[in-house]
Tab-separated table of C-alpha atoms in Angstrom:
chain	number	residue	atom	x	y	z
T	1	MET	CA	35.411	110.945	177.707
T	2	ASP	CA	32.904	113.629	178.581
T	3	LYS	CA	30.141	114.824	176.295
T	4	PRO	CA	29.324	118.551	176.465
T	5	GLY	CA	25.988	119.923	175.424
T	6	ASN	CA	27.055	120.275	171.803
T	7	SER	CA	24.995	118.340	169.293
T	8	GLU	CA	26.964	115.647	167.442
T	9	TRP	CA	30.439	116.673	168.730
T	10	GLU	CA	32.251	114.788	171.458
T	11	ARG	CA	35.019	116.240	173.599
T	12	VAL	CA	37.592	113.426	173.497
T	13	THR	CA	40.699	114.963	175.106
T	14	THR	CA	41.202	118.121	177.174
T	15	LEU	CA	44.701	119.432	177.874
T	16	ASP	CA	45.018	122.236	180.444
T	17	GLY	CA	47.867	124.515	181.448
T	18	ALA	CA	51.345	123.298	180.517
T	19	ARG	CA	49.901	120.345	178.603
T	20	SER	CA	48.054	122.612	176.151
T	21	PHE	CA	49.714	124.007	173.020
T	22	ASP	CA	49.320	126.672	170.343
T	23	LEU	CA	47.690	125.749	167.036
T	24	LEU	CA	49.014	128.683	165.004
T	25	GLY	CA	50.770	127.089	162.031
T	26	SER	CA	49.938	123.545	163.180
T	27	VAL	CA	49.576	120.822	160.538
T	28	PHE	CA	48.179	117.293	160.583
T	29	HIS	CA	50.266	114.351	159.405
T	30	PRO	CA	48.925	112.863	156.116
T	31	GLY	CA	47.909	109.752	158.047
T	32	GLY	CA	45.948	111.865	160.523
T	33	LYS	CA	47.498	110.236	163.605
T	34	LEU	CA	50.052	113.004	164.320
T	35	LEU	CA	49.788	116.759	164.781
T	36	ALA	CA	52.850	119.010	164.514
T	37	SER	CA	52.884	122.368	166.306
T	38	THR	CA	55.602	124.980	166.716
T	39	ARG	CA	56.341	127.316	169.625
T	40	TYR	CA	59.486	129.434	169.699
T	41	ASN	CA	62.399	127.119	168.796
T	42	ILE	CA	60.615	123.788	169.383
T	43	THR	CA	58.391	121.843	166.983
T	44	THR	CA	56.417	119.155	168.785
T	45	LEU	CA	54.900	115.983	167.329
T	46	ARG	CA	51.788	114.848	169.190
T	47	ALA	CA	49.644	111.740	168.977
T	48	VAL	CA	46.023	112.241	167.901
T	49	PRO	CA	43.719	112.355	169.825
T	50	SER	CA	45.588	111.883	173.120
T	51	GLY	CA	47.838	114.911	172.587
T	52	ASP	CA	50.778	112.961	174.044
T	53	ILE	CA	54.206	114.171	172.919
T	54	ILE	CA	56.007	111.522	170.855
T	55	GLY	CA	58.855	113.670	169.559
T	56	GLU	CA	60.404	117.138	169.606
T	57	ILE	CA	62.551	119.022	167.112
T	58	LYS	CA	64.679	121.811	168.552
T	59	VAL	CA	66.400	124.469	166.455
T	60	LYS	CA	69.414	126.140	168.040
T	61	SER	CA	70.159	129.032	165.696
T	62	GLY	CA	68.492	132.347	166.436
T	63	PHE	CA	65.236	133.253	168.104
T	64	PHE	CA	62.236	131.422	166.671
T	65	SER	CA	58.591	132.201	167.269
T	66	SER	CA	55.439	130.475	166.085
T	67	TYR	CA	54.741	133.547	163.954
T	68	GLN	CA	57.943	133.023	161.957
T	69	VAL	CA	58.375	129.268	161.577
T	70	VAL	CA	56.323	127.431	158.934
T	71	ILE	CA	56.098	123.633	158.739
T	72	SER	CA	54.780	121.067	156.245
T	73	PHE	CA	54.671	117.271	156.033
T	74	SER	CA	55.690	115.474	152.848
T	75	PRO	CA	52.891	113.478	151.127
T	76	CYS	CA	54.350	110.182	152.425
T	77	GLY	CA	54.614	111.622	155.941
T	78	LYS	CA	58.276	110.641	156.380
T	79	LEU	CA	59.612	114.206	156.171
T	80	LEU	CA	58.807	117.409	158.037
T	81	ALA	CA	60.002	120.598	156.340
T	82	MET	CA	60.586	123.713	158.398
T	83	GLY	CA	60.957	127.218	156.980
T	84	CYS	CA	63.109	129.257	159.325
T	85	PRO	CA	63.718	132.971	159.980
T	86	ASP	CA	67.432	132.429	159.170
T	87	LYS	CA	66.292	132.044	155.525
T	88	SER	CA	66.868	128.275	155.443
T	89	VAL	CA	64.620	125.257	154.901
T	90	LYS	CA	65.357	122.315	157.187
T	91	LEU	CA	64.237	118.745	156.484
T	92	TRP	CA	63.664	116.381	159.415
T	93	ALA	CA	62.885	112.668	159.618
T	94	VAL	CA	59.534	111.721	161.152
T	95	PRO	CA	59.051	110.710	163.905
T	96	ASP	CA	62.634	110.508	165.248
T	97	GLY	CA	63.420	114.183	164.498
T	98	LYS	CA	66.787	113.588	162.801
T	99	LEU	CA	68.003	116.523	160.700
T	100	LEU	CA	68.462	115.260	157.127
T	101	ALA	CA	69.291	118.404	155.171
T	102	THR	CA	69.439	122.192	155.310
T	103	LEU	CA	68.546	124.082	152.132
T	104	THR	CA	69.946	127.598	151.808
T	105	GLY	CA	69.372	130.182	149.101
T	106	HIS	CA	66.573	132.498	150.184
T	107	GLU	CA	67.175	136.236	150.359
T	108	SER	CA	64.390	136.724	152.925
T	109	ARG	CA	62.795	134.633	155.662
T	110	VAL	CA	60.759	131.651	154.512
T	111	ARG	CA	57.010	132.324	154.700
T	112	GLY	CA	55.587	129.139	153.179
T	113	LEU	CA	56.282	125.574	152.005
T	114	ALA	CA	54.594	123.157	149.600
T	115	PHE	CA	55.549	119.629	148.551
T	116	THR	CA	54.717	118.352	145.070
T	117	ASP	CA	52.270	115.432	145.037
T	118	ASP	CA	54.964	112.927	144.047
T	119	GLY	CA	57.052	113.963	147.072
T	120	LYS	CA	60.171	114.508	144.982
T	121	HIS	CA	60.307	118.301	145.176
T	122	ILE	CA	59.499	121.100	147.583
T	123	LEU	CA	58.693	124.755	146.905
T	124	SER	CA	59.597	127.430	149.421
T	125	PHE	CA	58.221	130.964	149.468
T	126	GLY	CA	60.014	134.090	150.666
T	127	GLU	CA	58.771	137.686	150.811
T	128	GLU	CA	59.035	138.170	147.044
T	129	GLU	CA	60.589	134.941	145.761
T	130	ILE	CA	59.782	131.283	145.043
T	131	LEU	CA	62.427	128.560	145.129
T	132	ALA	CA	62.081	124.981	143.831
T	133	TRP	CA	64.258	122.204	145.299
T	134	GLU	CA	64.977	118.586	144.448
T	135	LEU	CA	64.676	116.622	147.686
T	136	GLN	CA	66.950	113.690	146.889
T	137	SER	CA	69.967	115.859	146.108
T	138	GLY	CA	68.996	119.065	147.940
T	139	ARG	CA	69.745	120.933	144.707
T	140	LEU	CA	68.144	124.284	143.943
T	141	LEU	CA	66.342	123.840	140.627
T	142	GLN	CA	64.822	127.247	140.026
T	143	ARG	CA	64.281	130.659	141.569
T	144	VAL	CA	61.543	133.086	140.532
T	145	ALA	CA	61.195	136.654	141.782
T	146	THR	CA	57.669	138.070	142.084
T	147	LYS	CA	56.865	141.734	141.503
T	148	GLY	CA	55.400	142.180	144.960
T	149	THR	CA	54.899	140.608	148.387
T	150	ILE	CA	53.454	137.081	148.260
T	151	THR	CA	50.096	137.005	150.076
T	152	ALA	CA	48.726	133.536	149.182
T	153	TYR	CA	49.712	130.352	147.361
T	154	SER	CA	48.308	126.936	146.451
T	155	LEU	CA	49.951	123.924	144.809
T	156	GLY	CA	47.883	121.054	143.465
T	157	GLY	CA	45.871	119.604	140.642
T	158	LYS	CA	46.705	116.925	138.105
T	159	ARG	CA	49.053	119.323	136.322
T	160	SER	CA	51.048	120.253	139.464
T	161	LEU	CA	49.811	123.802	139.097
T	162	LEU	CA	51.086	126.558	141.385
T	163	ALA	CA	48.940	129.647	141.958
T	164	VAL	CA	50.547	132.609	143.732
T	165	GLY	CA	48.804	135.821	144.744
T	166	TYR	CA	50.888	138.865	145.488
T	167	LYS	CA	50.514	142.569	146.227
T	168	SER	CA	52.428	145.111	144.141
T	169	SER	CA	52.248	148.890	144.086
T	170	TRP	CA	49.361	149.030	141.633
T	171	THR	CA	47.827	145.581	141.169
T	172	SER	CA	47.205	142.288	142.970
T	173	PRO	CA	47.318	139.589	140.307
T	174	VAL	CA	47.511	135.811	140.603
T	175	ASN	CA	50.407	134.185	138.746
T	176	LEU	CA	50.208	130.588	137.532
T	177	TYR	CA	53.299	128.385	137.278
T	178	SER	CA	54.119	124.793	136.428
T	179	ALA	CA	55.776	122.933	139.314
T	180	PRO	CA	58.583	122.237	139.935
T	181	SER	CA	60.005	124.020	136.859
T	182	LEU	CA	58.314	127.316	137.878
T	183	GLU	CA	57.609	128.030	134.227
T	184	HIS	CA	55.189	130.978	134.061
T	185	LEU	CA	51.887	129.912	132.459
T	186	ASN	CA	49.482	132.816	132.905
T	187	THR	CA	48.580	135.887	134.944
T	188	ILE	CA	45.044	136.549	136.195
T	189	GLU	CA	44.414	140.274	136.640
T	190	GLU	CA	40.874	139.796	137.986
T	191	PRO	CA	41.485	140.168	141.760
T	192	CYS	CA	40.377	143.399	143.446
T	193	GLY	CA	42.778	144.638	146.108
T	194	ARG	CA	44.740	142.187	148.222
T	195	VAL	CA	44.675	138.461	147.326
T	196	ASN	CA	43.991	136.757	150.662
T	197	ALA	CA	43.539	133.122	149.622
T	198	VAL	CA	43.892	130.859	146.579
T	199	ALA	CA	42.908	127.212	146.073
T	200	VAL	CA	43.764	125.119	143.010
T	201	HIS	CA	41.004	122.636	142.155
T	202	PRO	CA	42.117	118.956	142.247
T	203	ASP	CA	41.592	118.584	138.485
T	204	GLY	CA	43.852	121.574	137.841
T	205	ASN	CA	41.327	123.337	135.606
T	206	LEU	CA	39.739	125.691	138.126
T	207	LEU	CA	41.008	128.215	140.650
T	208	GLY	CA	39.200	129.629	143.663
T	209	PHE	CA	40.436	132.802	145.293
T	210	GLY	CA	39.382	135.481	147.758
T	211	ASP	CA	40.308	139.158	147.533
T	212	SER	CA	39.404	142.407	149.284
T	213	THR	CA	35.712	142.161	148.451
T	214	CYS	CA	34.799	138.870	146.749
T	215	ALA	CA	35.258	135.126	146.501
T	216	LYS	CA	35.631	133.960	142.881
T	217	ILE	CA	35.922	130.848	140.735
T	218	TRP	CA	38.112	131.120	137.629
T	219	ASP	CA	38.146	128.702	134.677
T	220	LEU	CA	41.805	128.171	133.788
T	221	LYS	CA	41.086	126.497	130.431
T	222	SER	CA	38.961	129.307	129.001
T	223	ASN	CA	40.615	131.989	131.172
T	224	ARG	CA	37.317	133.462	132.313
T	225	LEU	CA	35.359	134.143	135.482
T	226	ILE	CA	32.730	131.482	136.280
T	227	GLY	CA	31.192	132.980	139.394
T	228	GLU	CA	31.770	135.417	142.234
T	229	HIS	CA	30.218	136.432	145.533
T	230	TYR	CA	30.438	139.912	147.026
T	231	HIS	CA	31.269	139.575	150.720
T	232	ARG	CA	31.317	143.256	151.739
T	233	GLY	CA	34.609	142.642	153.472
T	234	GLN	CA	37.867	140.757	153.030
T	235	ALA	CA	37.309	137.215	151.752
T	236	TRP	CA	39.856	135.683	154.116
T	237	GLN	CA	39.626	132.023	153.210
T	238	VAL	CA	38.410	129.761	150.401
T	239	CYS	CA	38.376	125.953	150.315
T	240	TRP	CA	36.974	123.203	148.096
T	241	ILE	CA	34.439	120.990	149.870
T	242	LYS	CA	32.260	117.943	149.149
T	243	ASN	CA	34.819	116.257	146.888
T	244	ALA	CA	35.657	119.644	145.346
T	245	THR	CA	32.145	120.121	143.908
T	246	MET	CA	31.700	123.352	145.904
T	247	LEU	CA	33.781	126.344	146.988
T	248	ALA	CA	33.245	127.696	150.513
T	249	SER	CA	34.420	131.175	151.505
T	250	CYS	CA	34.267	133.309	154.639
T	251	ALA	CA	34.431	137.074	155.142
T	252	SER	CA	36.225	139.295	157.633
T	253	ARG	CA	33.082	141.379	158.115
T	254	ARG	CA	29.423	140.546	157.805
T	255	GLY	CA	26.889	143.137	156.741
T	256	TRP	CA	23.181	143.412	156.060
T	257	GLY	CA	22.267	141.071	153.228
T	258	CYS	CA	25.815	139.669	153.018
T	259	PRO	CA	26.297	136.326	154.775
T	260	ALA	CA	29.574	135.645	156.544
T	261	VAL	CA	29.888	132.210	154.899
T	262	HIS	CA	29.024	131.541	151.269
T	263	ILE	CA	29.111	128.415	149.099
T	264	MET	CA	29.229	128.305	145.278
T	265	ASP	CA	28.804	125.425	142.869
T	266	THR	CA	32.178	124.559	141.363
T	267	HIS	CA	31.187	124.405	137.705
T	268	SER	CA	28.291	126.875	137.413
T	269	GLY	CA	29.462	129.432	139.972
T	270	GLU	CA	25.901	129.705	141.283
T	271	THR	CA	25.092	130.092	144.972
T	272	VAL	CA	24.159	126.765	146.584
T	273	GLY	CA	24.224	127.804	150.229
T	274	SER	CA	25.075	130.457	152.810
T	275	PHE	CA	25.170	130.780	156.569
T	276	ASN	CA	24.911	133.713	158.940
T	277	TRP	CA	24.176	134.613	162.559
T	278	PRO	CA	22.537	137.552	164.333
T	279	GLU	CA	25.662	138.626	166.249
T	280	ALA	CA	27.814	141.346	164.712
T	281	CYS	CA	30.948	139.249	164.467
T	282	ALA	CA	32.849	137.889	161.485
T	283	ALA	CA	33.869	134.428	160.370
T	284	THR	CA	37.568	133.677	160.859
T	285	GLY	CA	37.840	130.361	159.016
T	286	VAL	CA	36.084	127.462	157.296
T	287	GLY	CA	37.095	123.851	156.782
T	288	GLU	CA	35.590	120.428	156.136
T	289	CYS	CA	35.748	117.754	158.831
T	290	ALA	CA	34.001	114.374	158.781
T	291	GLY	CA	31.630	115.519	156.042
T	292	LYS	CA	30.638	118.675	157.950
T	293	LEU	CA	31.560	122.291	157.258
T	294	ILE	CA	33.228	123.834	160.319
T	295	VAL	CA	32.752	127.604	160.594
T	296	ALA	CA	34.878	129.570	163.074
T	297	LYS	CA	33.522	132.834	164.525
T	298	GLU	CA	35.672	135.552	166.031
T	299	ASP	CA	33.782	135.261	169.344
T	300	GLY	CA	35.144	131.726	169.773
T	301	THR	CA	32.094	129.712	168.694
T	302	ARG	CA	32.504	126.970	166.083
T	303	TYR	CA	29.428	125.873	164.135
T	304	SER	CA	29.029	122.528	162.409
T	305	LEU	CA	26.969	122.714	159.192
T	306	SER	CA	25.493	119.786	157.313
T	307	ILE	CA	26.375	119.431	153.625
T	308	PRO	CA	24.633	120.172	151.262
T	309	SER	CA	21.805	121.869	153.232
T	310	PHE	CA	24.299	124.075	155.164
T	311	LYS	CA	22.026	124.152	158.164
T	312	ARG	CA	23.475	124.197	161.654
T	313	CYS	CA	23.723	120.672	163.046
T	314	GLY	CA	26.102	121.198	165.952
T	315	THR	CA	28.216	123.630	167.973
T	316	ILE	CA	31.776	123.361	169.273
T	317	SER	CA	31.940	125.684	172.265
T	318	HIS	CA	35.524	126.094	173.383
T	319	PRO	CA	35.844	127.789	176.809
T	320	SER	CA	37.650	130.767	175.302
T	321	ARG	CA	36.929	134.077	173.649
T	322	SER	CA	38.908	133.479	170.421
T	323	PRO	CA	40.340	129.986	170.179
T	324	GLN	CA	42.596	128.785	167.389
T	325	THR	CA	41.238	125.927	165.285
T	326	VAL	CA	42.722	123.260	163.024
T	327	VAL	CA	40.750	120.495	161.314
T	328	SER	CA	41.490	117.218	159.544
T	329	SER	CA	39.178	114.774	157.812
T	330	LYS	CA	38.274	113.243	161.194
T	331	TRP	CA	39.257	115.663	163.964
T	332	CYS	CA	38.725	119.249	165.061
T	333	VAL	CA	41.219	120.718	167.543
T	334	THR	CA	40.760	124.020	169.391
T	335	THR	CA	43.098	125.943	171.678
T	336	GLY	CA	42.543	129.174	173.581
T	337	ASP	CA	42.783	131.011	176.881
T	338	SER	CA	40.186	129.996	179.426
T	339	ALA	CA	39.320	130.941	182.995
T	340	LYS	CA	39.699	128.168	185.549
T	341	SER	CA	39.467	128.679	189.327
T	342	GLY	CA	39.542	132.433	188.780
T	343	GLN	CA	42.822	132.328	186.861
T	344	TRP	CA	43.488	132.482	183.138
T	345	GLY	CA	45.215	129.570	181.480
T	346	GLN	CA	45.288	127.775	178.148
T	347	THR	CA	43.199	124.780	177.144
T	348	THR	CA	43.474	122.498	174.096
T	349	ILE	CA	40.561	120.222	173.165
T	350	PHE	CA	40.292	117.399	170.618
T	351	TRP	CA	36.746	117.011	169.212
T	352	ARG	CA	35.115	114.424	166.993
T	353	PRO	CA	31.614	114.203	165.531
């Protein structure tokens, strides 16, 4: 294992050329020892951190690309669900890749998947529809049509709360449903412009979301805004960090006086931290890994920030201009094009703090 000049982060595995793989749409297994990635019609299961292939799932029908296929592990890790462009949801056994069931009923291609915490149901999201399925029988329980294109969703909390943001002709509200019944509970009309991201708090009483200008925290019990931060650009991503006591958000554009990354206290909505850089480039993602906040920049640099000071404590420098990144509680994985011996190729790297 070689150690680059990046404080605190160790380059554990490097995969070059044909051994590398795309991270777009990749998901970690709940146990953290597997990583599933999809390219065209093949979904690959890889060991973490070696990157060795331990199983492959091939789909024969139609042309599949990593931009169209969505995947999700069940909470127990024994199932891998795949949303396909042929409007079906396929359920596979892990790790042997045996097809267990095919769920059909969507009127458009499947854009997202979410298992309930008890692992007994799965929700699938189309362009403008949400379907709820019972896994044991494969029975369709409920279908709900939205009034616009679904742009973001989050399922979680003690109440199995589903938050769905969508874009209609005039408004961009967030609808709240009970899962798996899909009973409509409330509509939040607060978002401004497109809803880019939503995150249900683990206790089910708070909702974080990012829209065209701001990141916001909404109290679901009192149905009121707790706090917001003006990003001067699209708030692309929001996530709960430090045991869900804070909400981190990142913006598509940084401007004078407006940090690219912002952190709010969960209950007061007050600012507890922010992070910026002198270069005129935006943040493309945030996520928590090993107690650190990982911030992805569009120039390819990944910063590691300590919590709760949010000061830079490390850098993950992938040899690429704009690498893809996926994080788990213990690992950070990056993939991107890199120049080697004068030729461009792809490199995937597993990092740990």
